[in-house]
mmCIF file of C-alpha atoms in Angstrom:
data_model
loop_
_atom_site.group_PDB
_atom_site.id
_atom_site.type_symbol
_atom_site.label_atom_id
_atom_site.label_comp_id
_atom_site.label_asym_id
_atom_site.label_seq_id
_atom_site.Cartn_x
_atom_site.Cartn_y
_atom_site.Cartn_z
ATOM 1 C CA MET A 1444 -7.782 12.848 17.201
ATOM 2 C CA THR A 1445 -5.993 16.256 18.105
ATOM 3 C CA HIS A 1446 -6.767 19.765 17.483
ATOM 4 C CA ASP A 1447 -3.682 22.348 17.621
ATOM 5 C CA MET A 1448 -4.307 25.696 16.924
ATOM 6 C CA PRO A 1449 -1.494 27.606 15.184
ATOM 7 C CA ARG A 1450 -0.150 30.917 15.777
ATOM 8 C CA SER A 1451 -2.154 32.976 13.000
ATOM 9 C CA ALA A 1452 -0.411 36.378 11.732
ATOM 10 C CA SER A 1453 -1.124 39.225 13.037
ATOM 11 C CA THR A 1454 -4.099 41.464 10.873
ATOM 12 C CA SER A 1455 -5.014 44.885 11.382
ATOM 13 C CA PRO A 1456 -8.491 46.522 9.575
ATOM 14 C CA VAL A 1457 -6.683 49.560 8.673
ATOM 15 C CA GLU A 1458 -6.830 50.169 4.792
ATOM 16 C CA VAL A 1459 -3.882 50.937 3.113
ATOM 17 C CA ALA A 1460 -3.708 54.537 2.214
ATOM 18 C CA SER A 1461 -3.558 55.798 -1.041
ATOM 19 C CA THR A 1462 -0.522 56.393 -2.969
ATOM 20 C CA THR A 1463 -1.978 59.774 -4.381
ATOM 21 C CA PRO A 1464 -0.815 62.614 -1.779
ATOM 22 C CA SER A 1465 -3.632 64.657 -1.037
ATOM 23 C CA LEU A 1466 -4.144 68.615 -0.155
ATOM 24 C CA GLU A 1467 -3.719 68.044 3.644
ATOM 25 C CA SER A 1468 -0.556 65.935 3.391
ATOM 26 C CA ALA A 1469 0.802 68.882 1.238
ATOM 27 C CA THR A 1470 0.669 71.206 3.975
ATOM 28 C CA THR A 1471 0.211 70.137 7.352
ATOM 29 C CA PRO A 1472 3.446 69.560 9.325
ATOM 30 C CA PRO A 1473 4.848 65.683 9.073
ATOM 31 C CA SER A 1474 3.988 65.582 13.083
ATOM 32 C CA ALA A 1475 1.124 66.855 13.126
ATOM 33 C CA SER A 1476 -0.010 64.569 10.154
ATOM 34 C CA ARG A 1477 1.115 61.596 12.135
ATOM 35 C CA ARG A 1478 -0.911 62.297 14.965
ATOM 36 C CA ARG A 1479 -3.825 62.941 13.002
ATOM 37 C CA PHE A 1480 -3.574 59.445 11.202
ATOM 38 C CA LEU A 1481 -3.101 57.228 14.382
ATOM 39 C CA THR A 1482 -5.905 59.249 15.976
ATOM 40 C CA GLY A 1483 -8.605 58.416 13.257
ATOM 41 C CA SER A 1484 -7.065 54.774 13.011
ATOM 42 C CA ALA A 1485 -7.957 54.377 16.720
ATOM 43 C CA ALA A 1486 -11.380 55.889 16.013
ATOM 44 C CA ALA A 1487 -12.003 53.258 13.179
ATOM 45 C CA VAL A 1488 -11.362 50.249 15.249
ATOM 46 C CA GLY A 1489 -12.940 51.543 18.136
ATOM 47 C CA ALA A 1490 -15.854 52.480 15.579
ATOM 48 C CA ALA A 1491 -15.535 48.955 14.166
ATOM 49 C CA ALA A 1492 -15.367 47.096 17.227
ATOM 50 C CA ALA A 1493 -18.372 48.646 18.234
ATOM 51 C CA VAL A 1494 -20.483 47.371 15.324
ATOM 52 C CA GLY A 1495 -19.499 44.138 16.324
ATOM 53 C CA PHE A 1496 -16.400 43.398 13.402
ATOM 54 C CA PRO A 1497 -16.093 40.032 12.141
ATOM 55 C CA SER A 1498 -13.215 38.036 13.453
ATOM 56 C CA ILE A 1499 -10.494 36.244 11.424
ATOM 57 C CA ALA A 1500 -10.861 32.425 11.423
ATOM 58 C CA VAL A 1501 -8.104 30.213 12.931
ATOM 59 C CA ALA A 1502 -7.441 27.031 10.929
ATOM 60 C CA GLN A 1503 -7.241 24.341 13.189
ATOM 61 C CA THR A 1504 -4.851 21.047 12.389
ATOM 62 C CA THR A 1505 -6.460 17.702 12.416
ATOM 63 C CA THR A 1506 -4.005 15.350 13.540
ATOM 64 C CA LEU A 1507 -3.950 11.238 13.090
ATOM 65 C CA ARG A 1508 -2.226 8.481 14.375
ATOM 66 C CA PHE A 1509 -1.743 6.156 11.964
ATOM 67 C CA GLN A 1510 1.337 3.159 11.909
ATOM 68 C CA SER A 1511 2.248 0.803 9.123
ATOM 69 C CA THR A 1512 2.676 -2.787 9.489
ATOM 70 C CA TRP A 1513 6.349 -2.053 8.291
ATOM 71 C CA PRO A 1514 9.583 -2.261 9.976
ATOM 72 C CA ASN A 1515 10.974 1.570 9.718
ATOM 73 C CA GLN A 1516 13.460 0.073 7.445
ATOM 74 C CA ASP A 1517 11.811 -1.468 4.944
ATOM 75 C CA ILE A 1518 10.908 0.425 2.001
ATOM 76 C CA PHE A 1519 7.354 -0.764 2.413
ATOM 77 C CA HIS A 1520 7.503 1.810 5.575
ATOM 78 C CA GLU A 1521 8.658 4.594 2.845
ATOM 79 C CA PHE A 1522 5.665 4.062 0.538
ATOM 80 C CA ALA A 1523 3.871 4.364 3.479
ATOM 81 C CA ALA A 1524 5.499 7.501 4.247
ATOM 82 C CA ASP A 1525 4.868 8.908 0.686
ATOM 83 C CA TYR A 1526 1.072 8.551 1.303
ATOM 84 C CA VAL A 1527 1.385 10.388 4.867
ATOM 85 C CA ARG A 1528 3.692 13.291 2.820
ATOM 86 C CA ILE A 1529 0.608 13.655 0.147
ATOM 87 C CA VAL A 1530 -1.709 13.817 2.422
ATOM 88 C CA ASN A 1531 0.014 16.232 4.669
ATOM 89 C CA GLU A 1532 0.732 18.794 1.649
ATOM 90 C CA MET A 1533 -2.484 18.649 -0.236
ATOM 91 C CA SER A 1534 -4.450 19.212 2.949
ATOM 92 C CA GLY A 1535 -1.556 22.284 3.320
ATOM 93 C CA GLY A 1536 -1.149 21.100 6.748
ATOM 94 C CA ARG A 1537 -4.772 21.367 7.931
ATOM 95 C CA LEU A 1538 -4.772 17.614 8.036
ATOM 96 C CA ARG A 1539 -1.191 15.933 9.519
ATOM 97 C CA LEU A 1540 -1.059 12.310 9.606
ATOM 98 C CA ASN A 1541 1.834 11.327 12.178
ATOM 99 C CA LEU A 1542 3.484 8.205 10.753
ATOM 100 C CA LEU A 1543 4.735 5.367 13.059
ATOM 101 C CA PRO A 1544 6.380 1.905 12.149
ATOM 102 C CA ALA A 1545 5.224 -1.876 12.918
ATOM 103 C CA GLY A 1546 5.372 -2.454 16.875
ATOM 104 C CA ALA A 1547 5.342 1.522 17.915
ATOM 105 C CA VAL A 1548 1.745 0.614 19.280
ATOM 106 C CA VAL A 1549 1.314 -2.629 18.034
ATOM 107 C CA GLY A 1550 2.228 -5.234 15.990
ATOM 108 C CA ALA A 1551 2.011 -5.736 12.094
ATOM 109 C CA LEU A 1552 -1.268 -8.343 12.696
ATOM 110 C CA GLN A 1553 -2.246 -6.271 15.358
ATOM 111 C CA MET A 1554 -2.884 -3.256 13.337
ATOM 112 C CA GLN A 1555 -6.236 -3.577 12.462
ATOM 113 C CA ASP A 1556 -7.787 -4.109 15.596
ATOM 114 C CA ALA A 1557 -6.079 -1.155 16.836
ATOM 115 C CA VAL A 1558 -7.172 0.935 14.379
ATOM 116 C CA ILE A 1559 -11.064 -0.139 15.289
ATOM 117 C CA SER A 1560 -10.726 0.338 19.040
ATOM 118 C CA GLY A 1561 -9.234 3.618 18.092
ATOM 119 C CA ALA A 1562 -5.675 3.079 19.421
ATOM 120 C CA LEU A 1563 -4.901 3.818 16.347
ATOM 121 C CA ASP A 1564 -6.443 6.321 13.877
ATOM 122 C CA GLY A 1565 -5.472 4.666 11.080
ATOM 123 C CA GLY A 1566 -3.336 1.994 9.003
ATOM 124 C CA HIS A 1567 -0.785 1.042 5.993
ATOM 125 C CA GLY A 1568 -0.700 -2.574 5.428
ATOM 126 C CA VAL A 1569 -2.136 -5.190 3.307
ATOM 127 C CA ALA A 1570 -5.841 -6.934 3.397
ATOM 128 C CA ALA A 1571 -4.544 -10.252 3.235
ATOM 129 C CA TYR A 1572 -3.169 -9.818 6.989
ATOM 130 C CA TRP A 1573 -7.291 -9.896 8.238
ATOM 131 C CA TYR A 1574 -8.180 -13.093 6.730
ATOM 132 C CA GLY A 1575 -8.079 -14.864 9.550
ATOM 133 C CA LYS A 1576 -11.356 -12.984 10.602
ATOM 134 C CA HIS A 1577 -12.525 -13.953 6.555
ATOM 135 C CA LYS A 1578 -10.832 -15.338 4.156
ATOM 136 C CA ALA A 1579 -12.187 -13.312 1.754
ATOM 137 C CA PHE A 1580 -9.952 -10.694 2.922
ATOM 138 C CA SER A 1581 -7.208 -11.784 1.114
ATOM 139 C CA LEU A 1582 -9.154 -11.341 -2.120
ATOM 140 C CA PHE A 1583 -8.904 -7.694 -2.007
ATOM 141 C CA GLY A 1584 -5.221 -7.902 -0.999
ATOM 142 C CA THR A 1585 -3.449 -11.020 -2.937
ATOM 143 C CA PRO A 1586 -6.304 -12.590 -5.134
ATOM 144 C CA PRO A 1587 -5.848 -15.965 -6.886
ATOM 145 C CA PRO A 1588 -3.764 -15.762 -10.788
ATOM 146 C CA PHE A 1589 -6.575 -15.122 -13.043
ATOM 147 C CA GLY A 1590 -4.452 -13.565 -15.581
ATOM 148 C CA TRP A 1591 -4.592 -10.141 -13.981
ATOM 149 C CA ASP A 1592 -1.559 -7.933 -13.258
ATOM 150 C CA ALA A 1593 -1.788 -5.625 -10.018
ATOM 151 C CA HIS A 1594 -2.608 -2.588 -12.084
ATOM 152 C CA GLN A 1595 -5.672 -4.692 -13.476
ATOM 153 C CA PHE A 1596 -6.569 -5.786 -9.813
ATOM 154 C CA LEU A 1597 -6.660 -2.240 -8.463
ATOM 155 C CA ALA A 1598 -8.787 -1.332 -11.711
ATOM 156 C CA TRP A 1599 -11.312 -4.036 -10.619
ATOM 157 C CA PHE A 1600 -11.198 -2.366 -7.081
ATOM 158 C CA TRP A 1601 -12.074 1.566 -8.214
ATOM 159 C CA ASN A 1602 -13.678 1.058 -11.460
ATOM 160 C CA ASP A 1603 -15.679 -2.036 -11.380
ATOM 161 C CA GLU A 1604 -17.468 -4.272 -8.211
ATOM 162 C CA GLY A 1605 -14.136 -4.135 -6.248
ATOM 163 C CA LEU A 1606 -14.994 -0.728 -3.740
ATOM 164 C CA ALA A 1607 -18.973 -1.718 -3.154
ATOM 165 C CA LEU A 1608 -17.673 -5.662 -2.332
ATOM 166 C CA TYR A 1609 -15.075 -4.573 0.087
ATOM 167 C CA ASN A 1610 -17.128 -2.227 1.866
ATOM 168 C CA GLU A 1611 -19.997 -5.042 2.238
ATOM 169 C CA LEU A 1612 -17.331 -7.337 3.771
ATOM 170 C CA LEU A 1613 -16.952 -4.648 6.327
ATOM 171 C CA ALA A 1614 -19.951 -3.592 7.248
ATOM 172 C CA ASP A 1615 -21.485 -7.806 7.225
ATOM 173 C CA MET A 1616 -18.111 -8.053 9.697
ATOM 174 C CA GLU A 1617 -19.660 -5.209 11.384
ATOM 175 C CA LEU A 1618 -16.011 -3.777 11.330
ATOM 176 C CA PRO A 1619 -16.283 0.379 11.860
ATOM 177 C CA LEU A 1620 -13.350 1.003 9.188
ATOM 178 C CA VAL A 1621 -13.196 2.799 6.560
ATOM 179 C CA GLY A 1622 -10.410 1.777 3.396
ATOM 180 C CA TYR A 1623 -9.089 1.846 0.044
ATOM 181 C CA LEU A 1624 -6.747 -0.257 -1.519
ATOM 182 C CA SER A 1625 -3.468 1.607 -3.210
ATOM 183 C CA GLY A 1626 0.319 0.643 -4.198
ATOM 184 C CA PRO A 1627 -0.088 -2.574 -7.625
ATOM 185 C CA MET A 1628 2.759 -5.131 -6.169
ATOM 186 C CA PRO A 1629 4.261 -7.077 -9.000
ATOM 187 C CA THR A 1630 4.633 -10.664 -8.829
ATOM 188 C CA GLN A 1631 6.244 -11.997 -6.267
ATOM 189 C CA ALA A 1632 9.126 -14.699 -5.455
ATOM 190 C CA LEU A 1633 8.482 -18.080 -4.748
ATOM 191 C CA GLY A 1634 10.639 -17.460 -2.197
ATOM 192 C CA TRP A 1635 14.227 -17.718 -0.248
ATOM 193 C CA PHE A 1636 15.380 -21.419 0.264
ATOM 194 C CA LYS A 1637 18.394 -23.579 1.448
ATOM 195 C CA GLU A 1638 18.163 -25.232 -1.936
ATOM 196 C CA PRO A 1639 16.676 -24.417 -5.378
ATOM 197 C CA ILE A 1640 13.473 -25.767 -5.534
ATOM 198 C CA SER A 1641 13.421 -27.981 -8.854
ATOM 199 C CA SER A 1642 10.148 -29.608 -8.041
ATOM 200 C CA ALA A 1643 6.287 -29.298 -5.875
ATOM 201 C CA ASP A 1644 7.588 -32.254 -4.023
ATOM 202 C CA ASP A 1645 10.453 -30.180 -2.933
ATOM 203 C CA LEU A 1646 8.100 -28.032 -1.179
ATOM 204 C CA ARG A 1647 6.448 -31.167 1.152
ATOM 205 C CA GLY A 1648 6.910 -30.945 4.893
ATOM 206 C CA LEU A 1649 8.957 -27.594 4.413
ATOM 207 C CA LYS A 1650 8.573 -25.046 7.147
ATOM 208 C CA TYR A 1651 7.236 -21.802 5.532
ATOM 209 C CA ARG A 1652 5.857 -18.393 5.491
ATOM 210 C CA THR A 1653 3.424 -16.768 3.494
ATOM 211 C CA VAL A 1654 0.597 -14.704 4.191
ATOM 212 C CA GLY A 1655 -3.424 -15.169 3.211
ATOM 213 C CA LEU A 1656 -4.963 -17.448 0.938
ATOM 214 C CA ALA A 1657 -1.625 -18.267 -0.454
ATOM 215 C CA ALA A 1658 -1.139 -20.128 3.214
ATOM 216 C CA ASP A 1659 -3.909 -22.425 1.722
ATOM 217 C CA LEU A 1660 -2.390 -22.800 -1.527
ATOM 218 C CA MET A 1661 0.985 -24.152 0.169
ATOM 219 C CA ASN A 1662 -0.719 -26.080 2.805
ATOM 220 C CA GLU A 1663 -1.938 -28.335 -0.630
ATOM 221 C CA PHE A 1664 1.799 -28.958 -1.299
ATOM 222 C CA GLY A 1665 2.321 -30.118 1.898
ATOM 223 C CA ALA A 1666 3.799 -27.196 3.473
ATOM 224 C CA ALA A 1667 4.021 -26.178 6.907
ATOM 225 C CA VAL A 1668 2.858 -23.133 6.562
ATOM 226 C CA THR A 1669 3.793 -20.115 9.439
ATOM 227 C CA ILE A 1670 2.081 -16.399 8.986
ATOM 228 C CA MET A 1671 4.002 -13.877 10.664
ATOM 229 C CA GLY A 1672 4.830 -10.064 9.791
ATOM 230 C CA GLY A 1673 7.771 -8.987 8.262
ATOM 231 C CA GLY A 1674 9.880 -7.920 10.641
ATOM 232 C CA ASP A 1675 10.107 -11.608 12.337
ATOM 233 C CA ILE A 1676 10.785 -13.415 9.022
ATOM 234 C CA VAL A 1677 14.866 -13.281 8.632
ATOM 235 C CA PRO A 1678 15.441 -14.293 12.620
ATOM 236 C CA ALA A 1679 13.030 -17.304 12.538
ATOM 237 C CA MET A 1680 14.909 -18.192 9.425
ATOM 238 C CA ASP A 1681 18.170 -17.524 10.747
ATOM 239 C CA ARG A 1682 17.107 -19.922 14.062
ATOM 240 C CA GLY A 1683 15.943 -22.717 11.964
ATOM 241 C CA LEU A 1684 12.334 -22.064 12.733
ATOM 242 C CA LEU A 1685 11.777 -21.681 8.848
ATOM 243 C CA ASP A 1686 12.875 -23.291 5.953
ATOM 244 C CA GLY A 1687 11.892 -21.226 3.284
ATOM 245 C CA ALA A 1688 10.075 -18.146 3.604
ATOM 246 C CA GLU A 1689 8.638 -15.505 0.946
ATOM 247 C CA PHE A 1690 8.184 -11.335 1.779
ATOM 248 C CA ASN A 1691 7.882 -9.312 -1.170
ATOM 249 C CA ASN A 1692 10.188 -7.672 -3.072
ATOM 250 C CA PRO A 1693 14.067 -7.064 -3.942
ATOM 251 C CA SER A 1694 14.127 -4.243 -2.228
ATOM 252 C CA SER A 1695 11.996 -5.539 1.158
ATOM 253 C CA ASP A 1696 14.121 -8.608 1.120
ATOM 254 C CA ARG A 1697 17.474 -7.136 0.902
ATOM 255 C CA LEU A 1698 16.967 -4.227 3.687
ATOM 256 C CA LEU A 1699 15.202 -7.216 6.067
ATOM 257 C CA GLY A 1700 18.357 -8.789 5.287
ATOM 258 C CA PHE A 1701 17.431 -12.225 3.573
ATOM 259 C CA PRO A 1702 20.844 -12.422 1.889
ATOM 260 C CA ASP A 1703 21.777 -12.658 5.270
ATOM 261 C CA VAL A 1704 20.243 -16.128 5.918
ATOM 262 C CA SER A 1705 20.006 -17.328 2.255
ATOM 263 C CA LYS A 1706 21.880 -17.447 -0.529
ATOM 264 C CA THR A 1707 19.041 -19.098 -3.307
ATOM 265 C CA TRP A 1708 16.082 -16.842 -4.303
ATOM 266 C CA MET A 1709 13.324 -18.705 -6.346
ATOM 267 C CA LEU A 1710 11.897 -16.148 -8.587
ATOM 268 C CA ARG A 1711 8.292 -16.408 -10.369
ATOM 269 C CA SER A 1712 5.441 -18.065 -8.425
ATOM 270 C CA TYR A 1713 1.364 -17.998 -9.081
ATOM 271 C CA HIS A 1714 1.132 -18.146 -4.506
ATOM 272 C CA GLN A 1715 0.717 -14.451 -4.874
ATOM 273 C CA ASP A 1716 0.654 -13.210 -8.744
ATOM 274 C CA CYS A 1717 -0.295 -9.776 -8.028
ATOM 275 C CA GLU A 1718 -1.003 -7.629 -4.503
ATOM 276 C CA SER A 1719 -1.894 -4.262 -3.361
ATOM 277 C CA PHE A 1720 -1.562 -2.291 -0.156
ATOM 278 C CA GLU A 1721 -4.612 -1.386 1.753
ATOM 279 C CA ILE A 1722 -5.137 2.163 3.604
ATOM 280 C CA ILE A 1723 -7.313 1.875 6.734
ATOM 281 C CA LEU A 1724 -8.655 4.355 8.807
ATOM 282 C CA ASN A 1725 -11.624 4.662 12.262
ATOM 283 C CA LYS A 1726 -15.157 5.329 10.397
ATOM 284 C CA GLN A 1727 -15.799 7.340 13.498
ATOM 285 C CA LYS A 1728 -12.531 9.501 13.073
ATOM 286 C CA HIS A 1729 -13.172 9.562 9.495
ATOM 287 C CA ASP A 1730 -16.778 10.420 9.261
ATOM 288 C CA GLU A 1731 -16.047 13.017 11.558
ATOM 289 C CA MET A 1732 -13.588 14.954 9.429
ATOM 290 C CA PRO A 1733 -15.113 17.463 6.853
ATOM 291 C CA GLU A 1734 -15.367 16.451 3.575
ATOM 292 C CA GLU A 1735 -12.682 17.780 2.363
ATOM 293 C CA PHE A 1736 -10.268 15.530 4.350
ATOM 294 C CA GLN A 1737 -12.207 12.432 3.833
ATOM 295 C CA ALA A 1738 -11.882 13.364 -0.102
ATOM 296 C CA ILE A 1739 -7.838 14.168 0.345
ATOM 297 C CA LEU A 1740 -7.308 10.727 2.385
ATOM 298 C CA GLN A 1741 -8.837 8.566 -0.917
ATOM 299 C CA TYR A 1742 -7.434 10.916 -3.792
ATOM 300 C CA ALA A 1743 -4.125 10.613 -1.610
ATOM 301 C CA ALA A 1744 -4.551 6.854 -2.053
ATOM 302 C CA LYS A 1745 -4.628 6.562 -5.322
ATOM 303 C CA ALA A 1746 -1.660 9.439 -5.769
ATOM 304 C CA ALA A 1747 0.626 7.680 -3.743
ATOM 305 C CA SER A 1748 -0.403 4.545 -5.774
ATOM 306 C CA SER A 1749 1.240 5.919 -8.984
ATOM 307 C CA GLU A 1750 4.116 7.232 -6.866
ATOM 308 C CA MET A 1751 4.952 3.954 -5.547
ATOM 309 C CA TYR A 1752 4.701 2.036 -8.434
ATOM 310 C CA TRP A 1753 7.380 4.551 -10.361
ATOM 311 C CA LYS A 1754 9.633 4.193 -7.181
ATOM 312 C CA ALA A 1755 9.777 0.908 -7.205
ATOM 313 C CA MET A 1756 9.997 0.516 -10.622
ATOM 314 C CA ASP A 1757 13.730 2.395 -10.410
ATOM 315 C CA ARG A 1758 14.763 0.552 -7.170
ATOM 316 C CA TYR A 1759 13.552 -2.951 -7.446
ATOM 317 C CA PRO A 1760 16.085 -4.071 -9.817
ATOM 318 C CA ARG A 1761 18.811 -2.105 -8.501
ATOM 319 C CA ASP A 1762 18.248 -4.019 -5.473
ATOM 320 C CA LEU A 1763 18.408 -7.070 -7.415
ATOM 321 C CA ASN A 1764 21.486 -6.697 -9.078
ATOM 322 C CA ALA A 1765 23.017 -5.363 -5.806
ATOM 323 C CA MET A 1766 22.020 -8.724 -3.922
ATOM 324 C CA ARG A 1767 23.890 -10.638 -7.030
ATOM 325 C CA GLU A 1768 26.730 -8.439 -7.151
ATOM 326 C CA GLU A 1769 27.596 -7.891 -4.025
ATOM 327 C CA GLN A 1770 26.207 -10.481 -1.218
ATOM 328 C CA GLY A 1771 26.204 -13.535 -3.678
ATOM 329 C CA VAL A 1772 22.529 -14.448 -4.112
ATOM 330 C CA GLN A 1773 21.788 -16.923 -6.540
ATOM 331 C CA THR A 1774 18.105 -16.315 -8.389
ATOM 332 C CA TYR A 1775 16.603 -19.208 -10.073
ATOM 333 C CA ILE A 1776 13.514 -19.282 -12.275
ATOM 334 C CA THR A 1777 10.535 -21.551 -10.327
ATOM 335 C CA PRO A 1778 10.092 -24.705 -12.953
ATOM 336 C CA ASP A 1779 6.768 -24.720 -15.342
ATOM 337 C CA SER A 1780 5.929 -27.892 -13.068
ATOM 338 C CA VAL A 1781 5.883 -26.266 -10.020
ATOM 339 C CA LEU A 1782 3.994 -23.035 -11.727
ATOM 340 C CA GLU A 1783 1.147 -25.652 -13.342
ATOM 341 C CA ALA A 1784 1.033 -27.306 -9.637
ATOM 342 C CA GLN A 1785 0.040 -24.152 -8.129
ATOM 343 C CA LEU A 1786 -2.631 -23.123 -10.606
ATOM 344 C CA ALA A 1787 -4.200 -26.258 -10.087
ATOM 345 C CA ALA A 1788 -4.293 -26.006 -6.007
ATOM 346 C CA TRP A 1789 -5.741 -22.658 -6.711
ATOM 347 C CA ASP A 1790 -8.594 -24.898 -8.230
ATOM 348 C CA THR A 1791 -8.779 -26.864 -5.129
ATOM 349 C CA VAL A 1792 -9.068 -23.891 -2.854
ATOM 350 C CA ILE A 1793 -11.318 -21.544 -4.758
ATOM 351 C CA GLU A 1794 -13.551 -24.453 -4.752
ATOM 352 C CA ARG A 1795 -13.584 -25.216 -1.560
ATOM 353 C CA GLU A 1796 -13.770 -21.220 0.085
ATOM 354 C CA SER A 1797 -16.530 -20.705 -2.276
ATOM 355 C CA ASN A 1798 -18.619 -23.658 -0.553
ATOM 356 C CA ASN A 1799 -17.976 -22.562 2.804
ATOM 357 C CA SER A 1800 -19.035 -18.636 1.966
ATOM 358 C CA GLU A 1801 -21.296 -17.438 -0.434
ATOM 359 C CA PHE A 1802 -20.138 -14.015 -0.071
ATOM 360 C CA PHE A 1803 -16.465 -15.309 -1.060
ATOM 361 C CA LYS A 1804 -17.765 -17.256 -3.853
ATOM 362 C CA ARG A 1805 -19.392 -13.608 -5.063
ATOM 363 C CA VAL A 1806 -16.155 -11.817 -5.023
ATOM 364 C CA VAL A 1807 -14.441 -14.576 -7.085
ATOM 365 C CA ASP A 1808 -17.181 -14.488 -9.569
ATOM 366 C CA SER A 1809 -16.878 -11.041 -9.927
ATOM 367 C CA GLN A 1810 -12.976 -10.879 -10.220
ATOM 368 C CA LYS A 1811 -13.111 -14.085 -12.917
ATOM 369 C CA ALA A 1812 -15.585 -11.736 -14.750
ATOM 370 C CA TYR A 1813 -13.833 -8.918 -14.841
ATOM 371 C CA CYS A 1814 -10.435 -10.818 -16.113
ATOM 372 C CA GLU A 1815 -11.854 -12.885 -18.400
ATOM 373 C CA ARG A 1816 -13.099 -9.693 -20.296
ATOM 374 C CA VAL A 1817 -9.891 -6.936 -19.430
ATOM 375 C CA VAL A 1818 -7.324 -9.475 -19.359
ATOM 376 C CA GLY A 1819 -8.860 -11.021 -22.478
ATOM 377 C CA TRP A 1820 -8.456 -7.635 -24.612
ATOM 378 C CA HIS A 1821 -4.947 -7.312 -22.665
ATOM 379 C CA LEU A 1822 -3.278 -9.936 -24.474
ATOM 380 C CA GLU A 1823 -5.093 -10.235 -27.437
ATOM 381 C CA GLY A 1824 -3.820 -6.546 -28.168
ATOM 382 C CA ASN A 1825 -0.635 -6.107 -26.566
ATOM 383 C CA THR A 1826 2.502 -7.354 -28.296
ATOM 384 C CA PRO A 1827 4.739 -9.427 -25.948
ATOM 385 C CA LYS A 1828 7.673 -8.100 -24.620
ATOM 386 C CA GLY A 1829 9.823 -10.629 -24.371
ATOM 387 C CA PRO A 1830 10.706 -10.549 -28.216
ATOM 388 C CA ALA A 1831 11.384 -6.511 -28.252
ATOM 389 C CA TYR A 1832 13.629 -7.017 -24.909
ATOM 390 C CA ARG A 1833 15.909 -10.025 -27.008
ATOM 391 C CA HIS A 1834 15.753 -7.882 -30.247
ATOM 392 C CA PHE A 1835 17.111 -4.547 -28.882
ATOM 393 C CA TYR A 1836 19.856 -6.173 -25.838
ATOM 394 C CA GLY A 1837 20.599 -9.242 -27.431
ATOM 395 C CA LYS A 1838 20.091 -11.284 -24.468
ATOM 396 C CA GLU A 1839 16.789 -13.317 -22.370
ATOM 397 C CA PRO A 1840 15.835 -11.703 -19.830
ATOM 398 C CA THR A 1841 16.800 -14.664 -17.571
ATOM 399 C CA ASP A 1842 20.201 -14.392 -18.544
ATOM 400 C CA THR A 1843 20.951 -13.518 -14.956
ATOM 401 C CA SER A 1844 19.049 -16.731 -13.632
ATOM 402 C CA THR A 1845 19.368 -20.184 -13.718
ATOM 403 C CA ILE A 1846 16.420 -21.868 -15.024
ATOM 404 C CA LEU A 1847 15.924 -25.614 -13.382
#
């Protein structure tokens, strides 16, 4: 954390003169009047100094070194930049985050350790990246598909038990961090492959990239899972080190170059049915800041959450159509048989990890109780969107994809 002293505007203790002309100003020659005014002003300044005229406070700027886990060209890094911009604007420049892309200080999967050590003051990523330390981290990044969407997942975090459980995990792991979840992500695609996936058996033996509990899930299908950062995936596919991979969304996947190494994209999956970003800060640096700055960092996460989703809704379908029309990408709907097999595999993963960790079980139980109440209400009260889409546009939402 650095403190920069901006140059302040010059100030003067001399009060603004009245606009009503005095008798003296009307009868005294201008030169004499000016000399008398300056002499009086100087005396006033001297008198003020003699009695300890109060000094003018000069604002300090607190600067934090902030890295994302995303390549510079990824729209996710743009989302991180939006958070940084909101913080800087809300603070009037008194709190400044300097954003760096993945790899500028450390690689994507080392970002949390760098924030803990103080090599970075904060960062933007996903909690699932830290599931190697405790698998419950993935429950705060890419939770099981309990029927909720990412907006409801964030509602559980902010308005139910999520934030308290997240802080408990940090405390139990003795990780000196402060963190917030932000940015609801839509359902992710099963991924990019050489050939369409027509059954769960097609996943057996595939060298496949994913992160978090999705790695455990895909292992249940016999896939050989590799965990790596987003910027490494396309080069690995190009060299034949991966047979299939998922990252996140049309904009990210297009910018990262997936259409250059595969033309087959399988849409829909339960492996990461909803997800959100995580913003983390070094706890000591955070706690040393004024409460005003701490509040800005938190409320900016909520504001950026909305901005991110609004931007995604504009950009994602545009980039999906561009990949189809300009780059020859063929999209396929993941078969229902694969989706059903994923749900069954989730049962196995949840039971195993709940037996291994009492804390993991408490988080899952909290999420399931929340979803039983909230998702049940949502499904009961909200009209299905497919019929309305078909009515007004005269086509199926899947008309541009192949259903296997």
